[in-house]
């Protein structure tokens, strides 16, 4: 790491006083803002999560200790949301990794329009979730959407009421999510692939290995740390999924596609049960912290 | 010192003179335009029903001096959450708010809204002219006036006249069911007819070969307001929300039966019916894909608009079906949504806001409810007495009269919305589980039992004693209006 | 003979590869195409079966109507919020990043604490931030959103800029210190100028995040401040979904961001992984 070690101390005037404390003064504003905006709220949700606080009524908030948490454990709607989130997590991230790896391998060669093609692949990442949500809503439309039209044209069946059918609603969200974030996996893996030295491949070729063997024995092991990092980033994002669910199905039909984030939002800003909503938030914070700690471990390994 | 103070005195005198002059100016202006230059912000569900605020912008400014600075639209199903967040936070962002009266109990009860009685004395909102149900249920709370009517929503039955009058169809129906094909009086008849008209592509319908599948009925089954389509059935069976001890009665036999009737109808509806909100349901009917729908009152005027309708002059309107009790038919037409104009307590310009609200509720209302550009529905006696205004829209004066009569009949059979504090919460839970039962996730009985359990929790959460008191008071009002047993 | 066979197999393989790239690209770009044609379709062209894949004529009016119905204000507010919050992020972020990178201030604990804030679920933040802004009477102001976005942008900026500073050799700064510069001068005259490209890259990333953000904007704004995502989501009336206006505004929302992202392509991997990957 590049660090400046020599720190001259000259004179005892104000300037040097400032200078000595410069490192601390420099981090102070950021730490100050983050403390107010993060630690304050953290304390707030932690304390509120032990209270019954219904903004719908005029009743004053009161402490009920662990009752909110107990209710969450007994709440089938919470477990349903958890299940949905996990399906999105495993299915979505899995698909993104497979598709992203395939695309990265396809793009990992020199060809004429490579730069342009790669740029075009990146467009979905840049689009605002709100826009993504609305466009997919049109695409999924049962009678006027292009997806069902194509399915019918190819005579693959009659199509689905994608967002309105309990069997397909969650899957439809998953597809939109995969559509938007596969390019991210692709470019990160592409960068990983390009950092593998060509000599490694040359050596493998001399040994007469088939392309599949090269991929299994050389590429994949060398790419593994990158894959893990990218997967953790996606896992963390998908766990927090809100926008797409909110905009595509609103959690429906019924609760067939409700995610934990959306359920928390509904408790907070539709039922205005602040205690229950913040207890849900605390649980999610804990889960994200665990995922985050793993990610940090991986980042530290890479830096070392 | 002296010089300074002299200069100071000069400044003070000048300032006084200027302010006096400007005060005079304002006073002079006041006699002409009471609210010169006041800017107000309007809040409501986005789209066609905010249009009048744009239409009369200039006229309002001309007559009162009020500038409608901003019209904020939010999605149809997020009105409660957006408004409630504002009322909790009290930023005073809105001056006139358009919302659904189901929330009136909570909003007025918690003191979020300004009582309008004093303003009403100053500028008459012509409340005697308003349909009794709309006035008492949608506008008043605890004996005080909190809102002015803007939209008189009630559900009606729409059916394809051409199909119901077709000789071949009539003959076939008689052969199959042993009775005449006519507008359904009961929910059982509704289902028979829905089944009868459901046809596959290639089948014949009224002598013509179908190019697409055709369906007997369609319902509003998407999350948000589907509960009202259940209420229509529940109410006709004599169902009520709670007993006198605030014990939920929605999961009674009547409730389950109502939900089964609702679910049965989806068999004869288009495959994507679970995604049908207002828009989709309207389109299915106007595109000529279905024979019958239960819908809000504005569909009839939309059906006559050739730009969006393929069933011009072929749409009939009738009272919602009911249930046979003895030899009588009990009907119940829920009034979901409906819109009122209210003034938040935090509004910066309450009087100007009231002026605008009254203007739209009184001066322009006949035009707005009879325009196909809005989704606003009649709610004043002067609307019902004015078929002429609707004639152009509905084809002729006779059709207009039929329409207005039916709407008035349905309003008489109105089934009140649960408008106690927490209504948004109660409704959302009810709607959620009805949705789950319709999609096959749960059985009707299990779904309604779950609603009852959650309703109990909500009641307890909000203070059981207080909720009960408010509910019983609401029931008294309903009984006085003759819409509650 | 054998050579030829190998070559023809090779060219067949290549064709397959390019064909797959083509298909993937087609799928990837289809929703974007749909948005573009949606913005120029006429009213009657949304609810038709089969859907209109190529509009008969271009209807630019959607853009005019979209701008009228809050779009213009949305663009202005989005620009102000995204601009201010990215500016704040790079100014304060670069100070902290420099201090952490060069002096190891706070050790790993501080930097990972900062990182963990970035990772927290937004929905956990939005409830207390809403309450906080309510007590501070800041709801529905630019400050509310700018501050809320700091929660994401500051940690991001610190991490990304820190990485860039770590990549710049410290020799020159050390030499300058020996020459009698004080630390502030070293930062201002030597380190910062070298980091200008990094600051621009970071700022643009922050801009994109804030521009696209939905949840906080939904909860913290009313009428005085309305960013583009909120305007777009508000165009769903009970009685009609304004597809033409939504698509037009979507195009206006997406174009600048897509252009920025392409500009940043070299740094995209690094930005999106918070510097975990030096792509």
mmCIF file of N, CA and C in Angstrom, chain C residues 90-199:
data_model
loop_
_atom_site.group_PDB
_atom_site.id
_atom_site.type_symbol
_atom_site.label_atom_id
_atom_site.label_comp_id
_atom_site.label_asym_id
_atom_site.label_seq_id
_atom_site.Cartn_x
_atom_site.Cartn_y
_atom_site.Cartn_z
ATOM 1 N N UNK C 90 -18.264 13.611 -3.972
ATOM 2 C CA UNK C 90 -16.859 13.604 -4.368
ATOM 3 C C UNK C 90 -16.036 14.596 -3.549
ATOM 4 N N UNK C 91 -16.619 15.707 -3.147
ATOM 5 C CA UNK C 91 -15.845 16.659 -2.343
ATOM 6 C C UNK C 91 -15.478 16.030 -1.000
ATOM 7 N N UNK C 92 -16.508 15.578 -0.254
ATOM 8 C CA UNK C 92 -16.237 15.007 1.062
ATOM 9 C C UNK C 92 -15.577 13.637 0.936
ATOM 10 N N UNK C 93 -15.997 12.883 -0.068
ATOM 11 C CA UNK C 93 -15.446 11.543 -0.248
ATOM 12 C C UNK C 93 -13.965 11.561 -0.552
ATOM 13 N N UNK C 94 -13.531 12.527 -1.364
ATOM 14 C CA UNK C 94 -12.115 12.534 -1.732
ATOM 15 C C UNK C 94 -11.247 12.853 -0.518
ATOM 16 N N UNK C 95 -11.738 13.743 0.362
ATOM 17 C CA UNK C 95 -10.972 14.050 1.576
ATOM 18 C C UNK C 95 -10.777 12.790 2.414
ATOM 19 N N UNK C 96 -11.915 12.126 2.697
ATOM 20 C CA UNK C 96 -11.835 10.937 3.534
ATOM 21 C C UNK C 96 -11.018 9.851 2.862
ATOM 22 N N UNK C 97 -11.237 9.693 1.562
ATOM 23 C CA UNK C 97 -10.518 8.640 0.850
ATOM 24 C C UNK C 97 -9.008 8.870 0.922
ATOM 25 N N UNK C 98 -8.617 10.120 0.737
ATOM 26 C CA UNK C 98 -7.188 10.444 0.770
ATOM 27 C C UNK C 98 -6.603 10.125 2.135
ATOM 28 N N UNK C 99 -7.332 10.550 3.146
ATOM 29 C CA UNK C 99 -6.857 10.325 4.505
ATOM 30 C C UNK C 99 -6.719 8.831 4.801
ATOM 31 N N UNK C 100 -7.705 8.057 4.368
ATOM 32 C CA UNK C 100 -7.662 6.613 4.647
ATOM 33 C C UNK C 100 -6.575 5.936 3.819
ATOM 34 N N UNK C 101 -6.456 6.356 2.549
ATOM 35 C CA UNK C 101 -5.487 5.699 1.669
ATOM 36 C C UNK C 101 -4.046 6.035 2.071
ATOM 37 N N UNK C 102 -3.811 7.302 2.417
ATOM 38 C CA UNK C 102 -2.430 7.702 2.643
ATOM 39 C C UNK C 102 -1.995 7.542 4.101
ATOM 40 N N UNK C 103 -2.917 7.807 5.027
ATOM 41 C CA UNK C 103 -2.518 7.786 6.434
ATOM 42 C C UNK C 103 -3.115 6.610 7.192
ATOM 43 N N UNK C 104 -3.880 5.803 6.477
ATOM 44 C CA UNK C 104 -4.493 4.640 7.130
ATOM 45 C C UNK C 104 -5.407 5.025 8.287
ATOM 46 N N UNK C 105 -6.038 6.208 8.178
ATOM 47 C CA UNK C 105 -6.880 6.678 9.271
ATOM 48 C C UNK C 105 -7.983 5.666 9.598
ATOM 49 N N UNK C 106 -8.120 5.374 10.875
ATOM 50 C CA UNK C 106 -9.215 4.505 11.297
ATOM 51 C C UNK C 106 -8.994 3.027 11.011
ATOM 52 N N UNK C 107 -7.939 2.724 10.281
ATOM 53 C CA UNK C 107 -7.637 1.318 10.004
ATOM 54 C C UNK C 107 -8.708 0.660 9.156
ATOM 55 N N UNK C 108 -8.649 -0.651 9.091
ATOM 56 C CA UNK C 108 -9.626 -1.395 8.299
ATOM 57 C C UNK C 108 -11.031 -1.238 8.846
ATOM 58 N N UNK C 109 -11.121 -1.080 10.160
ATOM 59 C CA UNK C 109 -12.442 -0.994 10.774
ATOM 60 C C UNK C 109 -13.268 0.135 10.190
ATOM 61 N N UNK C 110 -12.630 1.331 10.125
ATOM 62 C CA UNK C 110 -13.359 2.486 9.618
ATOM 63 C C UNK C 110 -13.790 2.247 8.182
ATOM 64 N N UNK C 111 -12.858 1.780 7.348
ATOM 65 C CA UNK C 111 -13.217 1.682 5.941
ATOM 66 C C UNK C 111 -14.269 0.610 5.718
ATOM 67 N N UNK C 112 -14.216 -0.464 6.486
ATOM 68 C CA UNK C 112 -15.244 -1.482 6.272
ATOM 69 C C UNK C 112 -16.576 -1.096 6.910
ATOM 70 N N UNK C 113 -16.501 -0.287 7.960
ATOM 71 C CA UNK C 113 -17.750 0.237 8.511
ATOM 72 C C UNK C 113 -18.445 1.108 7.467
ATOM 73 N N UNK C 114 -17.642 1.953 6.808
ATOM 74 C CA UNK C 114 -18.201 2.812 5.760
ATOM 75 C C UNK C 114 -18.817 1.964 4.654
ATOM 76 N N UNK C 115 -18.113 0.902 4.289
ATOM 77 C CA UNK C 115 -18.594 0.032 3.219
ATOM 78 C C UNK C 115 -19.913 -0.635 3.606
ATOM 79 N N UNK C 116 -19.996 -1.049 4.884
ATOM 80 C CA UNK C 116 -21.184 -1.803 5.276
ATOM 81 C C UNK C 116 -22.439 -0.949 5.203
ATOM 82 N N UNK C 117 -22.287 0.372 5.356
ATOM 83 C CA UNK C 117 -23.456 1.245 5.242
ATOM 84 C C UNK C 117 -24.021 1.192 3.829
ATOM 85 N N UNK C 118 -23.096 1.152 2.881
ATOM 86 C CA UNK C 118 -23.498 1.078 1.493
ATOM 87 C C UNK C 118 -24.313 -0.204 1.221
ATOM 88 N N UNK C 119 -23.973 -1.263 1.952
ATOM 89 C CA UNK C 119 -24.595 -2.558 1.674
ATOM 90 C C UNK C 119 -25.958 -2.728 2.350
ATOM 91 N N UNK C 120 -26.292 -1.876 3.302
ATOM 92 C CA UNK C 120 -27.528 -2.068 4.074
ATOM 93 C C UNK C 120 -28.754 -2.019 3.164
ATOM 94 N N UNK C 121 -29.793 -2.783 3.486
ATOM 95 C CA UNK C 121 -30.994 -2.764 2.649
ATOM 96 C C UNK C 121 -31.682 -1.401 2.706
ATOM 97 N N UNK C 122 -31.972 -0.808 1.565
ATOM 98 C CA UNK C 122 -32.582 0.530 1.546
ATOM 99 C C UNK C 122 -33.879 0.579 2.335
ATOM 100 N N UNK C 123 -34.645 -0.509 2.300
ATOM 101 C CA UNK C 123 -35.944 -0.460 2.963
ATOM 102 C C UNK C 123 -35.765 -0.324 4.477
ATOM 103 N N UNK C 124 -34.619 -0.805 5.002
ATOM 104 C CA UNK C 124 -34.346 -0.634 6.427
ATOM 105 C C UNK C 124 -33.994 0.816 6.718
ATOM 106 N N UNK C 125 -33.435 1.489 5.713
ATOM 107 C CA UNK C 125 -33.058 2.879 5.915
ATOM 108 C C UNK C 125 -34.199 3.849 5.723
ATOM 109 N N UNK C 126 -35.129 3.476 4.862
ATOM 110 C CA UNK C 126 -36.094 4.478 4.440
ATOM 111 C C UNK C 126 -37.076 4.840 5.563
ATOM 112 N N UNK C 127 -37.380 3.882 6.442
ATOM 113 C CA UNK C 127 -38.317 4.188 7.535
ATOM 114 C C UNK C 127 -37.711 5.212 8.508
ATOM 115 N N UNK C 128 -36.518 4.931 9.067
ATOM 116 C CA UNK C 128 -35.954 5.924 9.980
ATOM 117 C C UNK C 128 -35.588 7.243 9.307
ATOM 118 N N UNK C 129 -35.138 7.182 8.045
ATOM 119 C CA UNK C 129 -34.796 8.437 7.361
ATOM 120 C C UNK C 129 -36.057 9.278 7.174
ATOM 121 N N UNK C 130 -37.152 8.601 6.870
ATOM 122 C CA UNK C 130 -38.425 9.314 6.751
ATOM 123 C C UNK C 130 -38.755 10.023 8.064
ATOM 124 N N UNK C 131 -38.598 9.296 9.189
ATOM 125 C CA UNK C 131 -38.884 9.884 10.498
ATOM 126 C C UNK C 131 -37.937 11.047 10.792
ATOM 127 N N UNK C 132 -36.674 10.817 10.463
ATOM 128 C CA UNK C 132 -35.655 11.844 10.708
ATOM 129 C C UNK C 132 -35.987 13.127 9.940
ATOM 130 N N UNK C 133 -36.303 12.960 8.662
ATOM 131 C CA UNK C 133 -36.601 14.115 7.817
ATOM 132 C C UNK C 133 -37.889 14.796 8.273
ATOM 133 N N UNK C 134 -38.792 13.982 8.833
ATOM 134 C CA UNK C 134 -40.034 14.534 9.322
ATOM 135 C C UNK C 134 -39.756 15.452 10.516
ATOM 136 N N UNK C 135 -38.911 14.964 11.450
ATOM 137 C CA UNK C 135 -38.589 15.795 12.611
ATOM 138 C C UNK C 135 -37.790 17.021 12.212
ATOM 139 N N UNK C 136 -36.925 16.856 11.207
ATOM 140 C CA UNK C 136 -36.097 17.983 10.768
ATOM 141 C C UNK C 136 -36.885 18.912 9.838
ATOM 142 N N UNK C 137 -38.154 18.559 9.568
ATOM 143 C CA UNK C 137 -39.000 19.332 8.658
ATOM 144 C C UNK C 137 -38.344 19.512 7.296
ATOM 145 N N UNK C 138 -37.717 18.464 6.811
ATOM 146 C CA UNK C 138 -37.028 18.550 5.526
ATOM 147 C C UNK C 138 -37.735 17.783 4.423
ATOM 148 N N UNK C 139 -38.856 17.108 4.759
ATOM 149 C CA UNK C 139 -39.541 16.334 3.727
ATOM 150 C C UNK C 139 -39.917 17.228 2.567
ATOM 151 N N UNK C 140 -39.878 16.620 1.365
ATOM 152 C CA UNK C 140 -40.274 17.346 0.176
ATOM 153 C C UNK C 140 -39.354 18.533 -0.123
ATOM 154 N N UNK C 141 -38.087 18.406 0.249
ATOM 155 C CA UNK C 141 -37.119 19.435 -0.137
ATOM 156 C C UNK C 141 -35.952 18.745 -0.840
ATOM 157 N N UNK C 142 -35.160 19.546 -1.544
ATOM 158 C CA UNK C 142 -33.969 18.985 -2.174
ATOM 159 C C UNK C 142 -33.051 18.372 -1.125
ATOM 160 N N UNK C 143 -32.927 19.081 0.018
ATOM 161 C CA UNK C 143 -31.987 18.611 1.041
ATOM 162 C C UNK C 143 -32.290 17.182 1.470
ATOM 163 N N UNK C 144 -33.571 16.846 1.602
ATOM 164 C CA UNK C 144 -33.929 15.512 2.072
ATOM 165 C C UNK C 144 -33.333 14.451 1.162
ATOM 166 N N UNK C 145 -33.523 14.622 -0.129
ATOM 167 C CA UNK C 145 -33.017 13.605 -1.046
ATOM 168 C C UNK C 145 -31.505 13.633 -1.137
ATOM 169 N N UNK C 146 -30.947 14.854 -1.191
ATOM 170 C CA UNK C 146 -29.488 14.948 -1.295
ATOM 171 C C UNK C 146 -28.845 14.258 -0.095
ATOM 172 N N UNK C 147 -29.375 14.521 1.096
ATOM 173 C CA UNK C 147 -28.816 13.888 2.299
ATOM 174 C C UNK C 147 -29.030 12.371 2.280
ATOM 175 N N UNK C 148 -30.242 11.964 1.915
ATOM 176 C CA UNK C 148 -30.518 10.528 1.897
ATOM 177 C C UNK C 148 -29.581 9.815 0.931
ATOM 178 N N UNK C 149 -29.335 10.444 -0.208
ATOM 179 C CA UNK C 149 -28.463 9.786 -1.184
ATOM 180 C C UNK C 149 -27.009 9.756 -0.729
ATOM 181 N N UNK C 150 -26.670 10.670 0.198
ATOM 182 C CA UNK C 150 -25.331 10.620 0.783
ATOM 183 C C UNK C 150 -25.079 9.270 1.425
ATOM 184 N N UNK C 151 -26.144 8.708 1.967
ATOM 185 C CA UNK C 151 -26.042 7.437 2.657
ATOM 186 C C UNK C 151 -25.446 6.376 1.722
ATOM 187 N N UNK C 152 -25.761 6.475 0.439
ATOM 188 C CA UNK C 152 -25.207 5.512 -0.509
ATOM 189 C C UNK C 152 -23.978 6.050 -1.198
ATOM 190 N N UNK C 153 -24.050 7.330 -1.561
ATOM 191 C CA UNK C 153 -22.992 7.880 -2.395
ATOM 192 C C UNK C 153 -21.695 8.116 -1.639
ATOM 193 N N UNK C 154 -21.785 8.549 -0.373
ATOM 194 C CA UNK C 154 -20.548 8.812 0.370
ATOM 195 C C UNK C 154 -19.704 7.552 0.535
ATOM 196 N N UNK C 155 -20.269 6.458 1.050
ATOM 197 C CA UNK C 155 -19.449 5.249 1.174
ATOM 198 C C UNK C 155 -18.887 4.815 -0.168
ATOM 199 N N UNK C 156 -19.737 4.909 -1.179
ATOM 200 C CA UNK C 156 -19.277 4.512 -2.504
ATOM 201 C C UNK C 156 -18.101 5.361 -2.937
ATOM 202 N N UNK C 157 -18.250 6.679 -2.801
ATOM 203 C CA UNK C 157 -17.196 7.590 -3.243
ATOM 204 C C UNK C 157 -15.913 7.338 -2.459
ATOM 205 N N UNK C 158 -16.030 7.174 -1.142
ATOM 206 C CA UNK C 158 -14.836 6.934 -0.338
ATOM 207 C C UNK C 158 -14.106 5.695 -0.840
ATOM 208 N N UNK C 159 -14.847 4.630 -1.060
ATOM 209 C CA UNK C 159 -14.201 3.382 -1.481
ATOM 210 C C UNK C 159 -13.570 3.470 -2.842
ATOM 211 N N UNK C 160 -14.292 4.048 -3.767
ATOM 212 C CA UNK C 160 -13.757 4.092 -5.127
ATOM 213 C C UNK C 160 -12.537 5.007 -5.190
ATOM 214 N N UNK C 161 -12.643 6.196 -4.603
ATOM 215 C CA UNK C 161 -11.535 7.146 -4.683
ATOM 216 C C UNK C 161 -10.330 6.615 -3.903
ATOM 217 N N UNK C 162 -10.606 5.971 -2.779
ATOM 218 C CA UNK C 162 -9.529 5.358 -2.000
ATOM 219 C C UNK C 162 -8.725 4.412 -2.898
ATOM 220 N N UNK C 163 -9.434 3.596 -3.647
ATOM 221 C CA UNK C 163 -8.758 2.659 -4.549
ATOM 222 C C UNK C 163 -7.878 3.382 -5.550
ATOM 223 N N UNK C 164 -8.401 4.493 -6.064
ATOM 224 C CA UNK C 164 -7.612 5.240 -7.055
ATOM 225 C C UNK C 164 -6.352 5.829 -6.410
ATOM 226 N N UNK C 165 -6.523 6.393 -5.203
ATOM 227 C CA UNK C 165 -5.352 6.960 -4.519
ATOM 228 C C UNK C 165 -4.314 5.868 -4.253
ATOM 229 N N UNK C 166 -4.805 4.686 -3.915
ATOM 230 C CA UNK C 166 -3.867 3.597 -3.635
ATOM 231 C C UNK C 166 -3.089 3.220 -4.887
ATOM 232 N N UNK C 167 -3.704 3.443 -6.039
ATOM 233 C CA UNK C 167 -3.031 3.111 -7.290
ATOM 234 C C UNK C 167 -1.994 4.150 -7.697
ATOM 235 N N UNK C 168 -2.104 5.367 -7.146
ATOM 236 C CA UNK C 168 -1.139 6.413 -7.499
ATOM 237 C C UNK C 168 0.065 6.276 -6.562
ATOM 238 N N UNK C 169 1.264 6.163 -7.105
ATOM 239 C CA UNK C 169 2.443 6.024 -6.234
ATOM 240 C C UNK C 169 2.571 7.253 -5.331
ATOM 241 N N UNK C 170 2.998 7.010 -4.082
ATOM 242 C CA UNK C 170 3.070 8.105 -3.111
ATOM 243 C C UNK C 170 4.435 8.793 -3.108
ATOM 244 N N UNK C 171 5.324 8.329 -3.974
ATOM 245 C CA UNK C 171 6.710 8.855 -3.940
ATOM 246 C C UNK C 171 6.740 10.372 -4.031
ATOM 247 N N UNK C 172 5.963 10.896 -5.010
ATOM 248 C CA UNK C 172 6.036 12.333 -5.240
ATOM 249 C C UNK C 172 5.586 13.114 -4.019
ATOM 250 N N UNK C 173 4.535 12.596 -3.360
ATOM 251 C CA UNK C 173 4.024 13.272 -2.184
ATOM 252 C C UNK C 173 5.046 13.254 -1.064
ATOM 253 N N UNK C 174 5.705 12.092 -0.898
ATOM 254 C CA UNK C 174 6.747 11.984 0.123
ATOM 255 C C UNK C 174 7.845 13.006 -0.135
ATOM 256 N N UNK C 175 8.255 13.091 -1.424
ATOM 257 C CA UNK C 175 9.316 14.022 -1.790
ATOM 258 C C UNK C 175 8.901 15.452 -1.492
ATOM 259 N N UNK C 176 7.648 15.771 -1.794
ATOM 260 C CA UNK C 176 7.166 17.127 -1.571
ATOM 261 C C UNK C 176 7.175 17.478 -0.092
ATOM 262 N N UNK C 177 6.839 16.512 0.732
ATOM 263 C CA UNK C 177 6.851 16.745 2.175
ATOM 264 C C UNK C 177 8.253 17.073 2.640
ATOM 265 N N UNK C 178 9.217 16.292 2.094
ATOM 266 C CA UNK C 178 10.607 16.548 2.453
ATOM 267 C C UNK C 178 11.002 17.952 2.003
ATOM 268 N N UNK C 179 10.450 18.395 0.847
ATOM 269 C CA UNK C 179 10.773 19.722 0.319
ATOM 270 C C UNK C 179 10.141 20.849 1.116
ATOM 271 N N UNK C 180 9.362 20.529 2.151
ATOM 272 C CA UNK C 180 8.823 21.580 2.997
ATOM 273 C C UNK C 180 7.370 21.925 2.727
ATOM 274 N N UNK C 181 6.687 21.200 1.855
ATOM 275 C CA UNK C 181 5.250 21.382 1.714
ATOM 276 C C UNK C 181 4.581 20.864 2.978
ATOM 277 N N UNK C 182 3.455 21.474 3.381
ATOM 278 C CA UNK C 182 2.728 20.813 4.461
ATOM 279 C C UNK C 182 1.718 19.858 3.860
ATOM 280 N N UNK C 183 1.058 19.084 4.710
ATOM 281 C CA UNK C 183 0.201 18.004 4.221
ATOM 282 C C UNK C 183 -0.955 18.510 3.356
ATOM 283 N N UNK C 184 -1.503 19.664 3.789
ATOM 284 C CA UNK C 184 -2.609 20.227 3.039
ATOM 285 C C UNK C 184 -2.164 20.588 1.628
ATOM 286 N N UNK C 185 -0.963 21.213 1.566
ATOM 287 C CA UNK C 185 -0.460 21.607 0.247
ATOM 288 C C UNK C 185 -0.204 20.381 -0.621
ATOM 289 N N UNK C 186 0.334 19.326 0.023
ATOM 290 C CA UNK C 186 0.599 18.107 -0.740
ATOM 291 C C UNK C 186 -0.694 17.575 -1.329
ATOM 292 N N UNK C 187 -1.728 17.556 -0.500
ATOM 293 C CA UNK C 187 -3.014 17.037 -0.974
ATOM 294 C C UNK C 187 -3.549 17.895 -2.113
ATOM 295 N N UNK C 188 -3.537 19.209 -1.870
ATOM 296 C CA UNK C 188 -4.164 20.141 -2.784
ATOM 297 C C UNK C 188 -3.407 20.271 -4.096
ATOM 298 N N UNK C 189 -2.050 20.349 -3.978
ATOM 299 C CA UNK C 189 -1.265 20.655 -5.180
ATOM 300 C C UNK C 189 -0.801 19.411 -5.924
ATOM 301 N N UNK C 190 -0.635 18.296 -5.198
ATOM 302 C CA UNK C 190 -0.036 17.135 -5.865
ATOM 303 C C UNK C 190 -1.024 15.974 -6.008
ATOM 304 N N UNK C 191 -1.601 15.542 -4.882
ATOM 305 C CA UNK C 191 -2.443 14.337 -4.948
ATOM 306 C C UNK C 191 -3.732 14.594 -5.722
ATOM 307 N N UNK C 192 -4.417 15.697 -5.383
ATOM 308 C CA UNK C 192 -5.726 15.936 -5.964
ATOM 309 C C UNK C 192 -5.694 16.080 -7.485
ATOM 310 N N UNK C 193 -4.748 16.897 -8.030
ATOM 311 C CA UNK C 193 -4.729 17.010 -9.490
ATOM 312 C C UNK C 193 -4.577 15.659 -10.174
ATOM 313 N N UNK C 194 -3.802 14.772 -9.559
ATOM 314 C CA UNK C 194 -3.618 13.456 -10.171
ATOM 315 C C UNK C 194 -4.910 12.644 -10.127
ATOM 316 N N UNK C 195 -5.747 12.975 -9.141
ATOM 317 C CA UNK C 195 -6.954 12.158 -8.943
ATOM 318 C C UNK C 195 -8.176 12.704 -9.679
ATOM 319 N N UNK C 196 -7.988 13.828 -10.421
ATOM 320 C CA UNK C 196 -9.156 14.429 -11.061
ATOM 321 C C UNK C 196 -9.958 13.444 -11.921
ATOM 322 N N UNK C 197 -9.319 12.652 -12.771
ATOM 323 C CA UNK C 197 -10.121 11.699 -13.550
ATOM 324 C C UNK C 197 -10.920 10.767 -12.650
ATOM 325 N N UNK C 198 -10.299 10.325 -11.556
ATOM 326 C CA UNK C 198 -10.996 9.426 -10.631
ATOM 327 C C UNK C 198 -12.214 10.108 -10.032
ATOM 328 N N UNK C 199 -12.053 11.395 -9.707
ATOM 329 C CA UNK C 199 -13.176 12.125 -9.123
ATOM 330 C C UNK C 199 -14.321 12.240 -10.120
#
